[in-house]
mmCIF file of C-alpha atoms and ligand atoms in Angstrom:
data_model
loop_
_atom_site.group_PDB
_atom_site.id
_atom_site.type_symbol
_atom_site.label_atom_id
_atom_site.label_comp_id
_atom_site.label_asym_id
_atom_site.label_seq_id
_atom_site.Cartn_x
_atom_site.Cartn_y
_atom_site.Cartn_z
ATOM 1 C CA UNK A 1 -1.215 -30.610 -19.457
ATOM 2 C CA UNK A 2 -0.180 -27.491 -17.590
ATOM 3 C CA UNK A 3 1.039 -25.579 -20.621
ATOM 4 C CA UNK A 4 0.745 -22.345 -18.651
ATOM 5 C CA UNK A 5 3.615 -23.410 -16.418
ATOM 6 C CA UNK A 6 5.811 -23.723 -19.475
ATOM 7 C CA UNK A 7 5.546 -20.024 -20.150
ATOM 8 C CA UNK A 8 3.491 -19.868 -23.314
ATOM 9 C CA UNK A 9 1.860 -16.820 -24.894
ATOM 10 C CA UNK A 10 -0.020 -14.408 -22.620
ATOM 11 C CA UNK A 11 1.184 -16.206 -19.576
ATOM 12 C CA UNK A 12 4.891 -16.067 -20.328
ATOM 13 C CA UNK A 13 7.702 -14.935 -18.093
ATOM 14 C CA UNK A 14 7.969 -11.798 -20.228
ATOM 15 C CA UNK A 15 4.369 -10.858 -19.433
ATOM 16 C CA UNK A 16 5.141 -11.191 -15.745
ATOM 17 C CA UNK A 17 8.305 -9.116 -16.145
ATOM 18 C CA UNK A 18 6.171 -6.384 -17.693
ATOM 19 C CA UNK A 19 3.727 -6.467 -14.811
ATOM 20 C CA UNK A 20 6.578 -6.185 -12.292
ATOM 21 C CA UNK A 21 8.039 -3.267 -14.279
ATOM 22 C CA UNK A 22 4.634 -1.581 -14.237
ATOM 23 C CA UNK A 23 4.417 -2.026 -10.444
ATOM 24 C CA UNK A 24 7.838 -0.386 -10.085
ATOM 25 C CA UNK A 25 6.651 2.519 -12.267
ATOM 26 C CA UNK A 26 3.585 2.913 -10.058
ATOM 27 C CA UNK A 27 5.833 3.279 -7.031
ATOM 28 C CA UNK A 28 6.435 -0.198 -5.580
ATOM 29 C CA UNK A 29 10.000 -0.120 -4.247
ATOM 30 C CA UNK A 30 10.364 -3.364 -2.335
ATOM 31 C CA UNK A 31 12.459 -5.715 -4.478
ATOM 32 C CA UNK A 32 11.154 -8.830 -2.778
ATOM 33 C CA UNK A 33 7.597 -7.834 -3.636
ATOM 34 C CA UNK A 34 8.557 -7.126 -7.242
ATOM 35 C CA UNK A 35 10.338 -10.486 -7.408
ATOM 36 C CA UNK A 36 7.275 -12.292 -6.097
ATOM 37 C CA UNK A 37 5.116 -10.654 -8.782
ATOM 38 C CA UNK A 38 7.712 -11.561 -11.369
ATOM 39 C CA UNK A 39 7.789 -15.200 -10.383
ATOM 40 C CA UNK A 40 4.168 -16.069 -9.529
ATOM 41 C CA UNK A 41 1.779 -17.175 -12.292
ATOM 42 C CA UNK A 42 -1.226 -14.886 -11.614
ATOM 43 C CA UNK A 43 -3.256 -16.461 -14.411
ATOM 44 C CA UNK A 44 -3.755 -19.745 -12.561
ATOM 45 C CA UNK A 45 -5.698 -17.812 -9.893
ATOM 46 C CA UNK A 46 -8.516 -16.858 -12.265
ATOM 47 C CA UNK A 47 -10.851 -18.743 -14.558
ATOM 48 C CA UNK A 48 -9.247 -19.887 -17.809
ATOM 49 C CA UNK A 49 -11.470 -17.517 -19.791
ATOM 50 C CA UNK A 50 -9.834 -14.587 -17.978
ATOM 51 C CA UNK A 51 -6.259 -15.886 -18.042
ATOM 52 C CA UNK A 52 -5.231 -13.545 -20.838
ATOM 53 C CA UNK A 53 -6.147 -10.563 -18.627
ATOM 54 C CA UNK A 54 -4.352 -11.818 -15.546
ATOM 55 C CA UNK A 55 -1.329 -9.550 -16.022
ATOM 56 C CA UNK A 56 -3.255 -6.351 -16.565
ATOM 57 C CA UNK A 57 -3.480 -3.720 -13.845
ATOM 58 C CA UNK A 58 -7.075 -4.613 -13.085
ATOM 59 C CA UNK A 59 -9.207 -6.499 -10.583
ATOM 60 C CA UNK A 60 -10.830 -9.698 -11.883
ATOM 61 C CA UNK A 61 -13.907 -11.723 -10.883
ATOM 62 C CA UNK A 62 -13.152 -15.001 -9.090
ATOM 63 C CA UNK A 63 -16.727 -16.293 -8.667
ATOM 64 C CA UNK A 64 -19.246 -16.014 -5.825
ATOM 65 C CA UNK A 65 -19.402 -12.264 -6.406
ATOM 66 C CA UNK A 66 -15.806 -11.813 -5.221
ATOM 67 C CA UNK A 67 -12.809 -10.227 -6.927
ATOM 68 C CA UNK A 68 -9.064 -10.675 -7.095
ATOM 69 C CA UNK A 69 -7.610 -7.250 -6.288
ATOM 70 C CA UNK A 70 -5.644 -5.380 -8.914
ATOM 71 C CA UNK A 71 -1.916 -6.173 -8.801
ATOM 72 C CA UNK A 72 -0.929 -2.731 -7.503
ATOM 73 C CA UNK A 73 -3.155 -3.036 -4.431
ATOM 74 C CA UNK A 74 -1.773 -6.498 -3.666
ATOM 75 C CA UNK A 75 1.783 -5.191 -4.084
ATOM 76 C CA UNK A 76 1.164 -2.065 -2.022
ATOM 77 C CA UNK A 77 -0.475 -3.865 0.903
ATOM 78 C CA UNK A 78 2.312 -6.443 0.911
ATOM 79 C CA UNK A 79 5.001 -3.773 0.800
ATOM 80 C CA UNK A 80 3.477 -1.905 3.748
ATOM 81 C CA UNK A 81 3.186 -5.124 5.740
ATOM 82 C CA UNK A 82 6.806 -6.120 5.033
ATOM 83 C CA UNK A 83 8.096 -2.867 6.556
ATOM 84 C CA UNK A 84 7.782 -4.502 9.984
ATOM 85 C CA UNK A 85 9.497 -7.719 8.751
ATOM 86 C CA UNK A 86 6.756 -10.113 9.851
ATOM 87 C CA UNK A 87 7.608 -13.801 10.079
ATOM 88 C CA UNK A 88 4.075 -15.049 10.690
ATOM 89 C CA UNK A 89 1.183 -13.451 8.866
ATOM 90 C CA UNK A 90 -2.583 -13.811 9.137
ATOM 91 C CA UNK A 91 -4.591 -13.080 6.011
ATOM 92 C CA UNK A 92 -8.356 -12.553 6.067
ATOM 93 C CA UNK A 93 -10.088 -13.226 2.728
ATOM 94 C CA UNK A 94 -8.063 -15.922 0.915
ATOM 95 C CA UNK A 95 -10.241 -15.494 -2.186
ATOM 96 C CA UNK A 96 -8.341 -16.819 -5.195
ATOM 97 C CA UNK A 97 -5.218 -17.352 -3.108
ATOM 98 C CA UNK A 98 -3.032 -14.980 -5.149
ATOM 99 C CA UNK A 99 -2.332 -12.583 -2.289
ATOM 100 C CA UNK A 100 -1.748 -15.642 -0.098
ATOM 101 C CA UNK A 101 0.823 -16.923 -2.598
ATOM 102 C CA UNK A 102 2.598 -13.561 -2.677
ATOM 103 C CA UNK A 103 2.797 -13.541 1.119
ATOM 104 C CA UNK A 104 3.839 -17.200 1.305
ATOM 105 C CA UNK A 105 6.773 -16.567 -0.991
ATOM 106 C CA UNK A 106 7.980 -13.724 1.254
ATOM 107 C CA UNK A 107 7.393 -14.742 4.871
ATOM 108 C CA UNK A 108 7.949 -17.854 6.965
ATOM 109 C CA UNK A 109 4.335 -18.816 7.591
ATOM 110 C CA UNK A 110 0.911 -17.661 6.394
ATOM 111 C CA UNK A 111 -2.448 -18.404 8.025
ATOM 112 C CA UNK A 112 -5.382 -17.478 5.841
ATOM 113 C CA UNK A 113 -9.128 -17.458 6.513
ATOM 114 C CA UNK A 114 -11.898 -17.499 3.879
ATOM 115 C CA UNK A 115 -15.652 -17.513 4.564
ATOM 116 C CA UNK A 116 -16.697 -19.095 1.228
ATOM 117 C CA UNK A 117 -15.804 -22.789 1.156
ATOM 118 C CA UNK A 118 -15.836 -23.073 -2.660
ATOM 119 C CA UNK A 119 -13.242 -20.332 -3.071
ATOM 120 C CA UNK A 120 -11.120 -21.781 -0.312
ATOM 121 C CA UNK A 121 -11.054 -25.196 -2.011
ATOM 122 C CA UNK A 122 -9.914 -23.665 -5.307
ATOM 123 C CA UNK A 123 -7.233 -21.596 -3.567
ATOM 124 C CA UNK A 124 -5.977 -24.688 -1.758
ATOM 125 C CA UNK A 125 -5.479 -26.518 -5.061
ATOM 126 C CA UNK A 126 -3.536 -23.631 -6.591
ATOM 127 C CA UNK A 127 -1.246 -23.192 -3.588
ATOM 128 C CA UNK A 128 -0.636 -26.927 -3.643
ATOM 129 C CA UNK A 129 0.244 -26.821 -7.353
ATOM 130 C CA UNK A 130 2.753 -24.065 -6.613
ATOM 131 C CA UNK A 131 4.213 -26.136 -3.750
ATOM 132 C CA UNK A 132 3.684 -23.304 -1.301
ATOM 133 C CA UNK A 133 3.457 -25.483 1.762
ATOM 134 C CA UNK A 134 4.029 -22.826 4.415
ATOM 135 C CA UNK A 135 0.338 -21.878 4.269
ATOM 136 C CA UNK A 136 -2.467 -23.065 6.545
ATOM 137 C CA UNK A 137 -5.998 -22.307 5.349
ATOM 138 C CA UNK A 138 -9.190 -22.203 7.337
ATOM 139 C CA UNK A 139 -12.841 -21.941 6.359
ATOM 140 C CA UNK A 140 -14.272 -19.474 8.832
ATOM 141 C CA UNK A 141 -15.172 -15.941 9.773
ATOM 142 C CA UNK A 142 -12.176 -13.609 9.765
ATOM 143 C CA UNK A 143 -13.841 -11.230 12.228
ATOM 144 C CA UNK A 144 -12.721 -13.639 14.953
ATOM 145 C CA UNK A 145 -9.138 -13.802 13.682
ATOM 146 C CA UNK A 146 -7.322 -17.040 14.501
ATOM 147 C CA UNK A 147 -6.653 -16.968 18.258
ATOM 148 C CA UNK A 148 -4.990 -20.409 18.323
ATOM 149 C CA UNK A 149 -2.097 -19.085 16.234
ATOM 150 C CA UNK A 150 -1.969 -15.522 17.567
ATOM 151 C CA UNK A 151 -0.110 -13.269 18.001
ATOM 152 C CA UNK A 152 0.765 -12.354 14.420
ATOM 153 C CA UNK A 153 3.481 -9.955 13.323
ATOM 154 C CA UNK A 154 1.454 -9.070 10.285
ATOM 155 C CA UNK A 155 -2.270 -9.172 9.511
ATOM 156 C CA UNK A 156 -3.603 -8.379 6.051
ATOM 157 C CA UNK A 157 -7.324 -8.039 5.380
ATOM 158 C CA UNK A 158 -8.514 -8.294 1.761
ATOM 159 C CA UNK A 159 -12.148 -7.286 2.342
ATOM 160 C CA UNK A 160 -13.492 -4.076 3.874
ATOM 161 C CA UNK A 161 -15.133 -4.106 7.308
ATOM 162 C CA UNK A 162 -17.147 -1.016 8.329
ATOM 163 C CA UNK A 163 -14.723 -0.541 11.223
ATOM 164 C CA UNK A 164 -11.489 -2.122 12.466
ATOM 165 C CA UNK A 165 -12.274 -5.570 13.954
ATOM 166 C CA UNK A 166 -11.186 -5.574 17.613
ATOM 167 C CA UNK A 167 -10.173 -9.248 17.591
ATOM 168 C CA UNK A 168 -7.599 -8.523 14.893
ATOM 169 C CA UNK A 169 -6.066 -5.680 16.917
ATOM 170 C CA UNK A 170 -5.858 -7.980 19.929
ATOM 171 C CA UNK A 171 -4.104 -10.676 17.906
ATOM 172 C CA UNK A 172 -1.361 -8.333 16.756
ATOM 173 C CA UNK A 173 2.087 -8.927 18.258
ATOM 174 C CA UNK A 174 3.990 -6.015 19.800
ATOM 175 C CA UNK A 175 5.659 -4.241 16.882
ATOM 176 C CA UNK A 176 3.271 -5.966 14.489
ATOM 177 C CA UNK A 177 1.160 -4.344 11.824
ATOM 178 C CA UNK A 178 -2.387 -4.693 10.522
ATOM 179 C CA UNK A 179 -3.079 -3.519 6.951
ATOM 180 C CA UNK A 180 -6.736 -3.256 5.968
ATOM 181 C CA UNK A 181 -9.342 -1.278 4.034
ATOM 182 C CA UNK A 182 -12.098 0.237 6.172
ATOM 183 C CA UNK A 183 -15.408 1.616 4.988
ATOM 184 C CA UNK A 184 -18.929 0.870 3.907
ATOM 185 C CA UNK A 185 -19.404 -1.252 0.813
ATOM 186 C CA UNK A 186 -20.367 0.439 -2.398
ATOM 187 C CA UNK A 187 -18.450 3.570 -1.514
ATOM 188 C CA UNK A 188 -14.758 4.232 -1.454
ATOM 189 C CA UNK A 189 -12.802 2.889 1.426
ATOM 190 C CA UNK A 190 -9.648 3.970 3.127
ATOM 191 C CA UNK A 191 -6.588 1.752 3.401
ATOM 192 C CA UNK A 192 -5.010 1.865 6.872
ATOM 193 C CA UNK A 193 -1.851 0.587 8.419
ATOM 194 C CA UNK A 194 -2.109 0.085 12.190
ATOM 195 C CA UNK A 195 1.114 -0.657 14.046
ATOM 196 C CA UNK A 196 1.137 -1.922 17.622
ATOM 197 C CA UNK A 197 3.593 -0.504 20.158
ATOM 198 C CA UNK A 198 2.744 -2.073 23.505
ATOM 199 C CA UNK A 199 -0.819 -1.017 24.192
ATOM 200 C CA UNK A 200 -0.678 1.834 21.702
ATOM 201 C CA UNK A 201 -1.963 1.443 18.164
ATOM 202 C CA UNK A 202 -0.510 3.864 15.648
ATOM 203 C CA UNK A 203 -2.904 4.356 12.784
ATOM 204 C CA UNK A 204 -1.886 5.706 9.407
ATOM 205 C CA UNK A 205 -4.331 6.458 6.609
ATOM 206 C CA UNK A 206 -2.995 5.415 3.187
ATOM 207 C CA UNK A 207 -4.667 5.166 -0.239
ATOM 208 C CA UNK A 208 -8.353 5.279 -1.171
ATOM 209 C CA UNK A 209 -9.352 1.793 -2.325
ATOM 210 C CA UNK A 210 -12.325 -0.325 -3.364
ATOM 211 C CA UNK A 211 -12.779 -3.763 -1.832
ATOM 212 C CA UNK A 212 -15.653 -6.202 -1.496
ATOM 213 C CA UNK A 213 -17.275 -5.972 1.955
ATOM 214 C CA UNK A 214 -16.040 -8.064 4.844
ATOM 215 C CA UNK A 215 -19.129 -10.055 5.840
ATOM 216 C CA UNK A 216 -19.876 -11.955 9.016
ATOM 217 C CA UNK A 217 -20.509 -15.719 9.134
ATOM 218 C CA UNK A 218 -19.560 -18.392 6.607
ATOM 219 C CA UNK A 219 -20.954 -19.801 3.366
ATOM 220 C CA UNK A 220 -20.478 -23.506 2.858
ATOM 221 C CA UNK A 221 -21.807 -24.318 -0.589
ATOM 222 C CA UNK A 222 -21.469 -23.004 -4.126
ATOM 223 C CA UNK A 223 -23.782 -20.157 -5.042
ATOM 224 C CA UNK A 224 -23.360 -18.778 -8.502
ATOM 225 C CA UNK A 225 -23.099 -15.064 -7.893
HETATM 226 N N1 SAH B 1 -6.874 -11.564 -1.623
HETATM 227 C C1 SAH B 1 -7.938 -12.127 -2.402
HETATM 228 C C2 SAH B 1 -9.055 -11.150 -2.532
HETATM 229 C C3 SAH B 1 -10.388 -11.816 -2.503
HETATM 230 S S1 SAH B 1 -11.757 -10.740 -2.294
HETATM 231 C C4 SAH B 1 -7.363 -12.592 -3.722
HETATM 232 O O1 SAH B 1 -6.162 -12.393 -3.918
HETATM 233 O O2 SAH B 1 -8.058 -13.172 -4.537
HETATM 234 C C5 SAH B 1 -12.034 -10.818 -0.566
HETATM 235 C C6 SAH B 1 -12.355 -12.166 0.014
HETATM 236 O O3 SAH B 1 -12.687 -11.962 1.382
HETATM 237 C C7 SAH B 1 -13.540 -12.873 -0.617
HETATM 238 O O4 SAH B 1 -13.148 -14.135 -1.060
HETATM 239 C C8 SAH B 1 -14.562 -12.981 0.523
HETATM 240 O O5 SAH B 1 -15.317 -14.154 0.502
HETATM 241 C C9 SAH B 1 -13.657 -12.925 1.751
HETATM 242 N N2 SAH B 1 -14.312 -12.494 2.983
HETATM 243 C C10 SAH B 1 -15.237 -11.522 3.150
HETATM 244 N N3 SAH B 1 -15.579 -11.432 4.454
HETATM 245 C C11 SAH B 1 -14.871 -12.382 5.126
HETATM 246 C C12 SAH B 1 -14.786 -12.787 6.487
HETATM 247 N N4 SAH B 1 -15.509 -12.206 7.437
HETATM 248 N N5 SAH B 1 -13.932 -13.781 6.796
HETATM 249 C C13 SAH B 1 -13.181 -14.394 5.857
HETATM 250 N N6 SAH B 1 -13.215 -14.052 4.553
HETATM 251 C C14 SAH B 1 -14.043 -13.057 4.193
#
């Protein structure tokens, strides 16, 4: 049944190699990140109708009005996070689960929170299929972080809050790093890396990006758009 795992057509190993090569051209240096992109089947994270576009440098719709970020943004955020060698990472905005899969193949343990139950269920199935069992998912509001498992060496946020959520700063381990887009929805947002040194938070502004907004609360059932 799962012909895509056999490496056929648009979804072949060669297509993935090309995407990794493109990421390197765009400036991704971390070999582990490039290897993860090379080995993970991105097409299983989107609807079958979009599978042929899964290896393009583009963002793709994943349902419920949400999008899977373009590969470069995923690679860049991961690369910045890995600079502090995190072992345990919190992700906010599981979405399709692709970014989760990238992280899970690079660090010891990933905790990931998603506010839309439907998306979370789909992501769970995909991560299961890929046998990535170092991931724990939660349906909830990422603004609260995940205090039971804090502190985290790395926190990656895949949706843009209007300002940096305080709970996430508090759940950062000493020496840990938070990577997130900040800004109002609709407009351009700024990607930041915030590194904790004791009680000091060192903030660095990175690229301009476009993410879906980080919303409060949870959504339990379907919804078509
Ligand atoms: N990294 C994802 C990107 C998904 S888009 C991927 O690879 O597919 C961002 C996701 O953040 C959406 O699924 C959205 O529902 C989720 N999100 C938005 N606000 C949230 C919040 N407060 N808590 C948890 N998830 C949130």
